[in-house]
Short mmCIF file of C-alpha atoms and ligand atoms in Angstrom, two decimals:
data_model
loop_
_atom_site.label_atom_id
_atom_site.label_comp_id
_atom_site.label_asym_id
_atom_site.label_seq_id
_atom_site.Cartn_x
_atom_site.Cartn_y
_atom_site.Cartn_z
CA UNK A 1 84.10 157.11 139.65
CA UNK A 2 80.85 156.07 137.34
CA UNK A 3 79.63 159.55 138.47
CA UNK A 4 83.32 160.97 137.05
CA UNK A 5 82.37 163.17 133.62
CA UNK A 6 86.09 162.58 132.41
CA UNK A 7 85.51 158.97 133.35
CA UNK A 8 82.52 158.71 130.86
CA UNK A 9 84.07 160.90 128.09
CA UNK A 10 86.57 158.85 128.19
CA UNK A 11 85.07 155.46 127.88
CA UNK A 12 86.09 152.58 125.48
CA UNK A 13 85.64 149.36 124.23
CA UNK A 14 89.21 147.84 123.80
CA UNK A 15 87.69 144.47 124.04
CA UNK A 16 85.61 144.54 121.55
CA UNK A 17 86.61 147.02 119.06
CA UNK A 18 90.66 145.36 119.25
CA UNK A 19 91.86 148.62 120.83
CA UNK A 20 95.30 148.06 122.26
CA UNK A 21 95.23 147.78 125.89
CA UNK A 22 98.70 149.85 125.68
CA UNK A 23 97.51 152.68 124.12
CA UNK A 24 95.10 153.31 127.37
CA UNK A 25 95.82 156.17 129.29
CA UNK A 26 94.52 155.51 132.98
CA UNK A 27 93.42 158.92 133.66
CA UNK A 28 90.69 158.10 136.94
CA UNK A 29 91.28 157.91 140.24
CA UNK A 30 89.45 154.77 141.75
CA UNK A 31 88.29 154.45 145.28
CA UNK A 32 91.62 153.34 146.09
CA UNK A 33 93.10 156.45 144.91
CA UNK A 34 95.12 154.66 142.54
CA UNK A 35 94.85 154.80 138.80
CA UNK A 36 92.58 152.05 137.20
CA UNK A 37 89.98 152.53 135.50
CA UNK A 38 87.37 150.48 138.17
CA UNK A 39 87.74 148.29 140.90
CA UNK A 40 85.63 145.54 140.68
CA UNK A 41 85.27 143.48 143.86
CA UNK A 42 83.87 140.05 143.77
CA UNK A 43 83.20 139.29 147.55
CA UNK A 44 82.17 134.85 148.97
CA UNK A 45 78.36 133.65 147.79
CA UNK A 46 76.82 133.59 151.01
CA UNK A 47 73.39 131.81 150.25
CA UNK A 48 73.19 128.09 151.19
CA UNK A 49 75.68 125.95 149.48
CA UNK A 50 76.37 127.92 147.13
CA UNK A 51 80.09 127.42 145.89
CA UNK A 52 80.57 129.08 143.19
CA UNK A 53 82.16 132.32 142.43
CA UNK A 54 81.77 135.85 139.45
CA UNK A 55 85.28 135.87 138.06
CA UNK A 56 87.48 133.31 138.00
CA UNK A 57 91.09 133.02 136.82
CA UNK A 58 91.00 134.17 133.14
CA UNK A 59 88.57 137.01 134.11
CA UNK A 60 90.64 138.60 136.68
CA UNK A 61 93.65 138.77 133.65
CA UNK A 62 90.99 139.86 131.15
CA UNK A 63 90.14 142.88 133.98
CA UNK A 64 93.63 143.26 135.26
CA UNK A 65 94.60 143.88 130.94
CA UNK A 66 92.05 146.61 130.93
CA UNK A 67 93.48 148.31 133.62
CA UNK A 68 91.39 147.41 135.66
CA UNK A 69 92.26 146.59 139.83
CA UNK A 70 90.37 143.53 141.22
CA UNK A 71 89.49 142.59 144.60
CA UNK A 72 88.64 139.07 145.78
CA UNK A 73 87.39 138.95 148.94
CA UNK A 74 89.74 135.92 150.67
CA UNK A 75 88.25 132.53 149.80
CA UNK A 76 85.23 133.47 147.88
CA UNK A 77 86.83 130.63 144.85
CA UNK A 78 87.42 128.10 146.93
CA UNK A 79 84.53 126.14 146.58
CA UNK A 80 84.89 126.50 142.93
CA UNK A 81 88.74 124.82 143.33
CA UNK A 82 90.05 128.31 142.86
CA UNK A 83 92.56 129.18 145.82
CA UNK A 84 93.45 132.62 147.01
CA UNK A 85 97.37 132.20 145.47
CA UNK A 86 95.78 131.77 141.96
CA UNK A 87 93.38 134.82 142.09
CA UNK A 88 96.79 137.01 143.61
CA UNK A 89 99.05 134.80 140.43
CA UNK A 90 96.48 136.23 138.04
CA UNK A 91 96.67 139.77 139.28
CA UNK A 92 93.68 140.05 141.93
CA UNK A 93 94.31 141.55 145.20
CA UNK A 94 92.65 139.50 148.23
CA UNK A 95 91.06 140.87 151.07
CA UNK A 96 90.02 139.64 154.44
CA UNK A 97 86.16 140.53 154.58
CA UNK A 98 83.10 141.01 152.60
CA UNK A 99 82.49 144.45 153.58
CA UNK A 100 86.11 145.48 152.56
CA UNK A 101 85.40 144.67 148.85
CA UNK A 102 81.67 146.50 149.72
CA UNK A 103 83.59 149.45 150.44
CA UNK A 104 86.31 149.39 147.66
CA UNK A 105 84.65 147.68 144.29
CA UNK A 106 82.79 150.06 142.25
CA UNK A 107 81.56 147.31 140.35
CA UNK A 108 80.79 144.37 142.65
CA UNK A 109 80.50 140.39 140.69
CA UNK A 110 78.54 138.14 141.74
CA UNK A 111 76.59 134.97 141.13
CA UNK A 112 73.42 135.65 142.98
CA UNK A 113 71.31 138.26 144.59
CA UNK A 114 72.32 139.83 147.59
CA UNK A 115 71.19 138.42 150.80
CA UNK A 116 70.31 141.31 153.60
CA UNK A 117 73.16 140.93 155.49
CA UNK A 118 75.05 142.58 152.24
CA UNK A 119 72.29 145.47 151.69
CA UNK A 120 74.13 147.48 153.82
CA UNK A 121 77.54 146.88 151.76
CA UNK A 122 75.28 148.49 149.32
CA UNK A 123 76.08 152.21 147.91
CA UNK A 124 74.68 154.61 145.69
CA UNK A 125 75.96 154.18 142.48
CA UNK A 126 77.76 151.02 142.66
CA UNK A 127 77.46 149.16 139.53
CA UNK A 128 75.94 145.00 140.72
CA UNK A 129 76.33 142.77 138.10
CA UNK A 130 74.39 139.40 139.30
CA UNK A 131 71.76 137.47 139.13
CA UNK A 132 69.09 138.96 140.62
CA UNK A 133 65.35 137.72 139.80
CA UNK A 134 63.74 140.86 141.21
CA UNK A 135 60.10 140.26 140.12
CA UNK A 136 59.14 137.92 143.13
CA UNK A 137 61.33 139.60 145.67
CA UNK A 138 59.79 142.93 146.66
CA UNK A 139 61.98 143.18 149.67
CA UNK A 140 65.37 142.88 148.13
CA UNK A 141 64.16 145.77 145.25
CA UNK A 142 63.11 147.96 147.55
CA UNK A 143 67.29 147.70 149.18
CA UNK A 144 67.99 148.21 145.79
CA UNK A 145 66.10 151.42 144.92
CA UNK A 146 66.95 152.59 148.04
CA UNK A 147 71.03 151.98 147.39
CA UNK A 148 70.44 153.58 144.12
CA UNK A 149 72.60 150.77 143.02
CA UNK A 150 72.81 150.14 139.23
CA UNK A 151 71.55 147.08 139.29
CA UNK A 152 72.46 144.33 135.78
CA UNK A 153 70.70 141.00 136.23
CA UNK A 154 72.32 138.47 134.27
CA UNK A 155 68.84 136.32 133.79
CA UNK A 156 67.64 139.37 131.70
CA UNK A 157 70.62 140.39 129.20
CA UNK A 158 68.72 139.61 126.03
CA UNK A 159 69.99 139.39 122.05
CA UNK A 160 67.37 140.59 119.51
CA UNK A 161 65.84 136.80 118.93
CA UNK A 162 65.35 136.61 122.27
CA UNK A 163 67.39 134.69 123.92
CA UNK A 164 69.59 135.14 127.24
CA UNK A 165 72.55 133.80 126.39
CA UNK A 166 73.72 134.47 130.56
CA UNK A 167 70.72 132.62 131.68
CA UNK A 168 71.46 129.64 129.06
CA UNK A 169 74.76 128.04 130.72
CA UNK A 170 73.10 127.55 134.20
CA UNK A 171 69.56 126.49 132.75
CA UNK A 172 71.88 123.56 131.09
CA UNK A 173 73.05 123.00 134.30
CA UNK A 174 70.16 122.94 136.44
CA UNK A 175 67.75 120.81 133.58
CA UNK A 176 70.27 118.38 133.40
CA UNK A 177 69.93 118.27 137.59
CA UNK A 178 67.15 118.32 137.99
CA UNK A 179 65.97 114.79 136.28
CA UNK A 180 69.30 113.32 138.22
CA UNK A 181 67.69 114.62 141.50
CA UNK A 182 64.19 113.33 140.32
CA UNK A 183 65.20 110.33 139.82
CA UNK A 184 67.00 110.10 143.39
CA UNK A 185 64.25 111.17 145.31
CA UNK A 186 61.60 108.44 143.12
CA UNK A 187 63.42 105.66 145.57
CA UNK A 188 62.03 104.46 148.26
CA UNK A 189 64.49 104.92 150.99
CA UNK A 190 64.13 108.88 149.86
CA UNK A 191 60.46 109.06 149.99
CA UNK A 192 59.45 108.23 147.00
CA UNK A 193 56.90 105.83 145.26
CA UNK A 194 60.22 103.40 143.77
CA UNK A 195 59.76 103.95 140.86
CA UNK A 196 62.96 103.27 138.44
CA UNK A 197 62.54 105.83 135.51
CA UNK A 198 63.85 103.61 132.54
CA UNK A 199 62.01 100.61 134.14
CA UNK A 200 63.51 96.97 132.99
CA UNK A 201 62.01 94.37 130.16
CA UNK A 202 58.60 93.22 130.85
CA UNK A 203 57.56 96.25 133.49
CA UNK A 204 55.97 100.17 133.01
CA UNK A 205 59.19 103.11 132.74
CA UNK A 206 58.96 105.98 134.86
CA UNK A 207 57.04 109.31 133.22
CA UNK A 208 58.36 112.33 133.63
CA UNK A 209 56.84 115.28 132.53
CA UNK A 210 58.21 118.81 131.38
CA UNK A 211 56.57 122.01 131.73
CA UNK A 212 58.32 124.69 129.69
CA UNK A 213 60.85 123.20 127.06
CA UNK A 214 63.09 126.24 126.73
CA UNK A 215 66.47 125.11 127.63
CA UNK A 216 66.60 124.00 131.42
CA UNK A 217 62.88 121.55 129.79
CA UNK A 218 65.57 121.15 126.96
CA UNK A 219 67.88 119.76 128.73
CA UNK A 220 66.17 118.13 131.60
CA UNK A 221 64.64 116.44 128.70
CA UNK A 222 67.36 114.79 127.16
CA UNK A 223 68.43 113.42 130.22
CA UNK A 224 65.49 111.57 131.50
CA UNK A 225 65.41 110.18 127.79
CA UNK A 226 68.80 108.97 128.19
CA UNK A 227 67.20 107.07 131.13
CA UNK A 228 64.71 105.54 129.43
CA UNK A 229 61.80 107.20 130.78
CA UNK A 230 58.22 107.96 129.06
CA UNK A 231 58.62 111.62 128.60
CA UNK A 232 56.17 114.88 127.87
CA UNK A 233 57.61 118.30 127.10
CA UNK A 234 54.38 121.08 127.17
CA UNK A 235 54.91 124.33 126.04
CA UNK A 236 53.11 127.55 124.04
CA UNK A 237 55.54 128.28 121.68
CA UNK A 238 54.55 125.79 118.27
CA UNK A 239 57.93 126.49 117.13
CA UNK A 240 59.84 125.16 119.82
CA UNK A 241 57.41 122.13 119.95
CA UNK A 242 58.19 121.18 116.27
CA UNK A 243 61.86 122.03 117.50
CA UNK A 244 61.68 119.10 120.39
CA UNK A 245 59.81 116.94 118.14
CA UNK A 246 62.58 117.52 114.88
CA UNK A 247 65.49 116.53 117.70
CA UNK A 248 64.45 113.73 120.45
CA UNK A 249 62.70 112.35 117.06
CA UNK A 250 59.68 110.51 118.39
CA UNK A 251 61.28 109.31 121.70
CA UNK A 252 58.98 112.47 123.54
CA UNK A 253 55.42 113.39 123.37
CA UNK A 254 54.70 117.49 123.12
CA UNK A 255 51.80 118.84 123.80
CA UNK A 256 50.96 122.37 123.42
CA UNK A 257 50.12 123.27 127.00
CA UNK A 258 47.26 124.69 128.01
CA UNK A 259 45.42 123.42 131.03
CA UNK A 260 43.36 120.22 129.59
CA UNK A 261 46.18 119.00 128.49
CA UNK A 262 48.05 119.97 131.63
CA UNK A 263 45.13 118.68 134.21
CA UNK A 264 45.63 115.19 131.97
CA UNK A 265 48.86 115.19 131.96
CA UNK A 266 50.16 115.58 135.67
CA UNK A 267 48.03 112.93 137.90
CA UNK A 268 49.92 110.40 135.48
CA UNK A 269 53.15 111.71 136.56
CA UNK A 270 56.00 110.46 138.36
CA UNK A 271 58.71 112.98 137.57
CA UNK A 272 57.27 116.42 136.96
CA UNK A 273 59.73 119.73 135.82
CA UNK A 274 58.73 123.12 135.82
CA UNK A 275 60.91 124.90 133.77
CA UNK A 276 58.50 127.55 132.24
CA UNK A 277 60.13 130.53 131.68
CA UNK A 278 58.53 134.58 130.57
CA UNK A 279 61.44 136.49 130.51
CA UNK A 280 61.70 138.64 134.00
CA UNK A 281 58.33 138.05 135.29
CA UNK A 282 56.95 136.05 137.58
CA UNK A 283 56.11 132.90 136.72
CA UNK A 284 52.99 132.02 136.01
CA UNK A 285 50.88 128.87 138.07
CA UNK A 286 50.07 126.24 135.74
CA UNK A 287 50.00 123.41 138.38
CA UNK A 288 47.25 124.14 140.70
CA UNK A 289 47.32 122.33 144.81
CA UNK A 290 44.18 120.49 143.01
CA UNK A 291 45.94 119.06 140.27
CA UNK A 292 48.71 117.80 142.87
CA UNK A 293 46.31 115.96 144.72
CA UNK A 294 45.44 113.51 141.72
CA UNK A 295 48.72 112.24 141.56
CA UNK A 296 50.04 108.94 143.79
CA UNK A 297 51.81 109.79 146.25
CA UNK A 298 55.62 109.74 146.36
CA UNK A 299 55.62 110.99 143.45
CA UNK A 300 58.01 114.03 142.77
CA UNK A 301 58.07 117.53 141.46
CA UNK A 302 61.33 119.61 140.23
CA UNK A 303 60.41 123.54 140.41
CA UNK A 304 63.43 124.73 138.96
CA UNK A 305 61.43 127.50 137.80
CA UNK A 306 61.10 128.45 141.53
CA UNK A 307 63.67 131.59 141.31
CA UNK A 308 61.04 133.24 139.41
CA UNK A 309 58.30 132.38 141.96
CA UNK A 310 57.58 128.78 141.00
CA UNK A 311 54.95 128.17 137.74
CA UNK A 312 53.66 125.07 140.83
CA UNK A 313 51.44 126.11 143.40
CA UNK A 314 53.10 124.45 145.58
CA UNK A 315 56.36 125.36 145.45
CA UNK A 316 58.77 127.24 147.92
CA UNK A 317 62.04 128.15 147.84
CA UNK A 318 64.06 125.98 149.74
CA UNK A 319 67.20 125.55 149.87
CA UNK A 320 70.55 122.72 149.34
CA UNK A 321 70.51 121.87 153.36
CA UNK A 322 66.84 121.17 153.04
CA UNK A 323 65.65 121.11 149.35
CA UNK A 324 62.94 118.73 149.81
CA UNK A 325 58.77 119.45 151.43
CA UNK A 326 55.95 117.21 151.12
CA UNK A 327 52.60 118.46 149.94
CA UNK A 328 49.54 116.01 149.39
CA UNK A 329 51.92 113.19 150.00
CA UNK A 330 53.80 114.13 146.89
CA UNK A 331 58.14 115.19 147.14
CA UNK A 332 58.64 119.13 146.05
CA UNK A 333 62.07 120.05 145.20
CA UNK A 334 62.19 123.41 145.14
CA UNK A 335 66.05 125.00 145.22
CA UNK A 336 66.88 128.59 143.26
CA UNK A 337 70.11 127.77 143.19
CA UNK A 338 70.59 124.19 141.71
CA UNK A 339 73.84 125.04 140.18
CA UNK A 340 75.69 125.84 143.26
CA UNK A 341 76.35 121.95 143.91
CA UNK A 342 78.35 121.69 140.79
CA UNK A 343 79.74 124.50 141.19
CA UNK A 344 82.98 123.75 139.29
CA UNK A 345 80.99 123.02 136.22
CA UNK A 346 79.14 125.97 136.33
CA UNK A 347 80.89 128.98 137.71
CA UNK A 348 83.13 128.24 134.74
CA UNK A 349 80.06 127.35 132.47
CA UNK A 350 78.49 130.85 133.68
CA UNK A 351 81.67 133.28 133.52
CA UNK A 352 82.23 131.44 129.93
CA UNK A 353 79.84 134.24 129.40
CA UNK A 354 79.39 137.01 131.91
CA UNK A 355 82.97 138.42 131.13
CA UNK A 356 81.95 139.85 127.75
CA UNK A 357 79.27 142.41 129.15
CA UNK A 358 81.29 142.34 132.44
CA UNK A 359 84.55 143.71 130.76
CA UNK A 360 81.88 146.08 128.79
CA UNK A 361 80.45 147.89 131.88
CA UNK A 362 83.88 148.19 133.62
CA UNK A 363 84.68 149.79 130.20
CA UNK A 364 82.35 152.03 129.86
CA UNK A 365 80.11 152.29 132.54
CA UNK A 366 76.45 151.81 133.14
CA UNK A 367 75.31 154.54 131.01
CA UNK A 368 77.47 153.66 127.50
CA UNK A 369 77.53 150.70 127.37
CA UNK A 370 73.76 150.48 127.80
CA UNK A 371 73.62 152.68 125.22
CA UNK A 372 76.23 150.90 122.83
CA UNK A 373 74.28 146.76 123.24
CA UNK A 374 70.77 146.58 123.04
CA UNK A 375 71.36 143.44 124.81
CA UNK A 376 73.62 144.99 127.58
CA UNK A 377 70.36 147.51 127.92
CA UNK A 378 67.95 144.61 128.90
CA UNK A 379 70.10 143.41 131.43
CA UNK A 380 69.79 146.94 133.61
CA UNK A 381 67.34 146.44 136.05
CA UNK A 382 67.34 149.30 139.42
CA UNK A 383 68.92 152.70 137.78
CA UNK A 384 69.27 155.53 140.40
CA UNK A 385 66.02 154.37 142.29
CA UNK A 386 63.90 153.32 139.87
CA UNK A 387 63.29 149.99 138.06
CA UNK A 388 64.35 150.41 134.49
CA UNK A 389 63.06 146.86 133.40
CA UNK A 390 59.73 147.06 132.37
CA UNK A 391 57.65 143.65 133.91
CA UNK A 392 60.01 143.86 137.14
CA UNK A 393 57.70 147.04 137.90
CA UNK A 394 54.56 145.84 136.38
CA UNK A 395 54.93 142.34 138.90
CA UNK A 396 56.07 144.27 141.74
CA UNK A 397 53.37 146.86 141.43
CA UNK A 398 55.84 150.08 141.32
CA UNK A 399 57.22 152.90 139.30
CA UNK A 400 58.63 151.79 135.25
CA UNK A 401 61.24 154.45 134.53
CA UNK A 402 64.11 153.41 131.71
CA UNK A 403 66.87 154.88 131.35
CA UNK A 404 67.77 157.04 128.65
CA UNK A 405 70.29 156.07 126.49
N1 NAD B 501 66.77 126.65 140.76
C1 NAD B 501 67.63 127.14 139.91
O1 NAD B 501 68.24 127.04 139.80
C2 NAD B 501 67.57 127.40 138.03
C3 NAD B 501 69.00 127.55 137.55
C4 NAD B 501 68.72 127.96 135.78
C5 NAD B 501 67.32 128.45 135.34
N2 NAD B 501 67.12 128.78 136.65
C6 NAD B 501 65.15 129.27 136.15
O2 NAD B 501 64.33 128.06 135.23
C7 NAD B 501 63.43 129.30 134.63
C8 NAD B 501 63.56 128.97 132.96
O3 NAD B 501 64.72 129.01 132.29
P1 NAD B 501 64.97 128.40 130.62
O4 NAD B 501 66.36 128.96 130.46
O5 NAD B 501 64.99 126.99 130.59
O6 NAD B 501 64.03 129.48 129.90
P2 NAD B 501 63.69 129.44 128.97
O7 NAD B 501 63.21 130.77 127.86
O8 NAD B 501 65.25 128.56 127.91
O9 NAD B 501 62.56 128.10 128.69
C9 NAD B 501 61.09 128.87 129.00
C10 NAD B 501 60.24 128.24 128.05
O10 NAD B 501 59.38 128.17 128.99
C11 NAD B 501 57.49 128.47 127.64
N3 NAD B 501 56.79 128.59 128.15
C12 NAD B 501 56.36 130.19 128.51
N4 NAD B 501 55.33 129.83 128.91
C13 NAD B 501 54.76 128.79 129.34
C14 NAD B 501 53.67 128.12 129.24
N5 NAD B 501 52.50 128.43 130.01
N6 NAD B 501 53.16 126.61 129.26
C15 NAD B 501 54.33 126.12 128.94
N7 NAD B 501 55.66 126.44 128.80
C16 NAD B 501 55.74 127.76 128.66
C17 NAD B 501 58.43 129.18 126.72
O11 NAD B 501 57.79 128.57 125.87
C18 NAD B 501 60.05 128.79 127.15
O12 NAD B 501 60.48 128.03 125.98
C19 NAD B 501 63.47 129.99 134.74
O13 NAD B 501 62.64 130.39 135.32
C20 NAD B 501 65.22 130.44 134.62
O14 NAD B 501 65.11 131.49 135.78
C21 NAD B 501 66.45 128.24 137.90
#
């Protein structure tokens, strides 16, 4: 339907312009031969222990109100506490199979990137609206290019002030969780060195080092300070360091992120949290294996940035089923979909921010929506067989061809 010139000519932004939904003529036919403007498909997530879902009840209502049709794979919402009946009451249709959802939908709304078993279900011109994290993923990128999918990645939708509004809520969850998870792996019975982060009167507190003081790093620090740990945050952005120094009022040590400061701090750390991001790019390896080897045995690493390749050399992606491994006697926790297990909090937090852009894509189509909204334009990662996001193209050594708007 996206190729239908009639559809494009009649594109609109009711929710943003205030145009009344009742004034909209449903004039395009869709995959079902019906009258909805676009068919939105929500498959059940299949990544290990991924319990989030791409749309909640209010999201279904919003798409339906705008004249779209919403298809939800059976039980897609169960992990987030949303039943099939609840979705149906909001106007969605429940389909038994994932393939049916992919076959019929003009736009797929998901949480995590498609997995290999889903690649063949994607088709040319279908809009894929989800987290993609393509820079460290050549195989996934090739699959999306081969199938000429229009891939809009949540994590690169970027406002003019540089902020990433669709990454923020999940970074808040992952940041808070990183301290919680790391603290538990420091327990002796979980393989850790037996340090309680807050210590007790008369005994030293645990030391937490956070690389990257952005959204996830700041949230990790909030939890660590709350537990009474001794916290150090390293960042390369002096303005951010100034801000952190102000908001924590002397309760954290801020340090400029350079090799000397990292080399000195890492060996003295009980819990090391990786939280750096260069938007769209593969994460830089700031901590080497050599530095990890100087940490005490039973120390813990949580690399939140593992979804962008990780900022700690010894990290590799794990899953919620087997979240940790050991290198040089140091426990590594590197789960790329951390919020997936706090699904009821995370699904609602995520869909609060994705719906606005999802509606724009459905109402206008990718091309017009990207032409109208600069933030959304930055979300476009693959289009018509080419990488449309410069940093991803550079990291993967692929040609960069931005969408002309
Ligand atoms: N594992 C998960 O489940 C999960 C969940 C949410 C987010 N993430 C990931 O966490 C990472 C961080 O996300 P965020 O939202 O906090 O990003 P952010 O942009 O808010 O913060 C990143 C910070 O890293 C800093 N930085 C960049 N280069 C640095 C360097 N060399 N040394 C120190 N600091 C440096 C930046 O200045 C910035 O303050 C991203 O890769 C994101 O995708 C992972």
